[in-house]
Amino acid sequence: MNKIALSFLLAFAIGAGARMSGIPVPAPPVLIGALLVLAMTLGYIAADETASHREAKNRHLCGGPTGETKGSAS
């Protein structure tokens, strides 16, 4: 709960600072745009919560530290 309160406080401070200094706000200026950003954020969080519990079925196809897969190794 503290992270949420801190994030709202930080967002308010950034918005107020941008408004006072005349810098364009790094967010949509209309309610529909702000709701779109909120919906994308909530969708990202929901997908992260549900997909992180699934088994990684294609792990063997992923590259290692060099980026080479088993099929592309020389």
Short mmCIF file of C-alpha atoms in Angstrom, two decimals, residues 27-71:
data_model
loop_
_atom_site.label_atom_id
_atom_site.label_comp_id
_atom_site.label_asym_id
_atom_site.label_seq_id
_atom_site.Cartn_x
_atom_site.Cartn_y
_atom_site.Cartn_z
CA ALA A 27 1.11 11.87 -20.46
CA PRO A 28 -2.00 12.33 -22.58
CA PRO A 29 -3.77 15.64 -21.82
CA VAL A 30 -7.30 14.19 -22.06
CA LEU A 31 -9.20 11.76 -19.87
CA ILE A 32 -9.56 9.13 -22.61
CA GLY A 33 -5.80 9.05 -23.13
CA ALA A 34 -5.15 8.75 -19.41
CA LEU A 35 -7.65 5.90 -19.17
CA LEU A 36 -5.90 4.20 -22.08
CA VAL A 37 -2.57 4.39 -20.24
CA LEU A 38 -4.25 3.01 -17.12
CA ALA A 39 -5.86 0.16 -19.08
CA MET A 40 -2.54 -0.76 -20.71
CA THR A 41 -0.81 -0.75 -17.33
CA LEU A 42 -3.47 -2.93 -15.73
CA GLY A 43 -3.38 -5.31 -18.70
CA TYR A 44 0.39 -5.58 -18.46
CA ILE A 45 0.20 -6.35 -14.74
CA ALA A 46 -2.60 -8.90 -15.23
CA ALA A 47 -0.71 -10.68 -18.03
CA ASP A 48 2.45 -10.71 -15.94
CA GLU A 49 0.60 -12.26 -13.01
CA THR A 50 -1.08 -14.98 -15.06
CA ALA A 51 1.72 -15.85 -17.49
CA SER A 52 4.51 -16.05 -14.92
CA HIS A 53 2.98 -19.17 -13.40
CA ARG A 54 2.97 -21.14 -16.65
CA GLU A 55 5.57 -23.69 -17.58
CA ALA A 56 8.17 -22.41 -20.06
CA LYS A 57 7.56 -24.84 -22.94
CA ASN A 58 9.94 -23.16 -25.41
CA ARG A 59 12.92 -22.56 -23.16
CA HIS A 60 15.08 -24.88 -25.29
CA LEU A 61 14.60 -22.54 -28.28
CA CYS A 62 15.87 -19.45 -26.45
CA GLY A 63 19.41 -18.22 -26.89
CA GLY A 64 21.88 -18.15 -24.05
CA PRO A 65 24.26 -15.33 -23.10
CA THR A 66 25.63 -15.21 -26.66
CA GLY A 67 22.17 -15.23 -28.26
CA GLU A 68 22.89 -18.42 -30.20
CA THR A 69 20.26 -21.13 -30.18
CA LYS A 70 21.02 -24.84 -30.45
CA GLY A 71 20.06 -24.83 -34.12
#
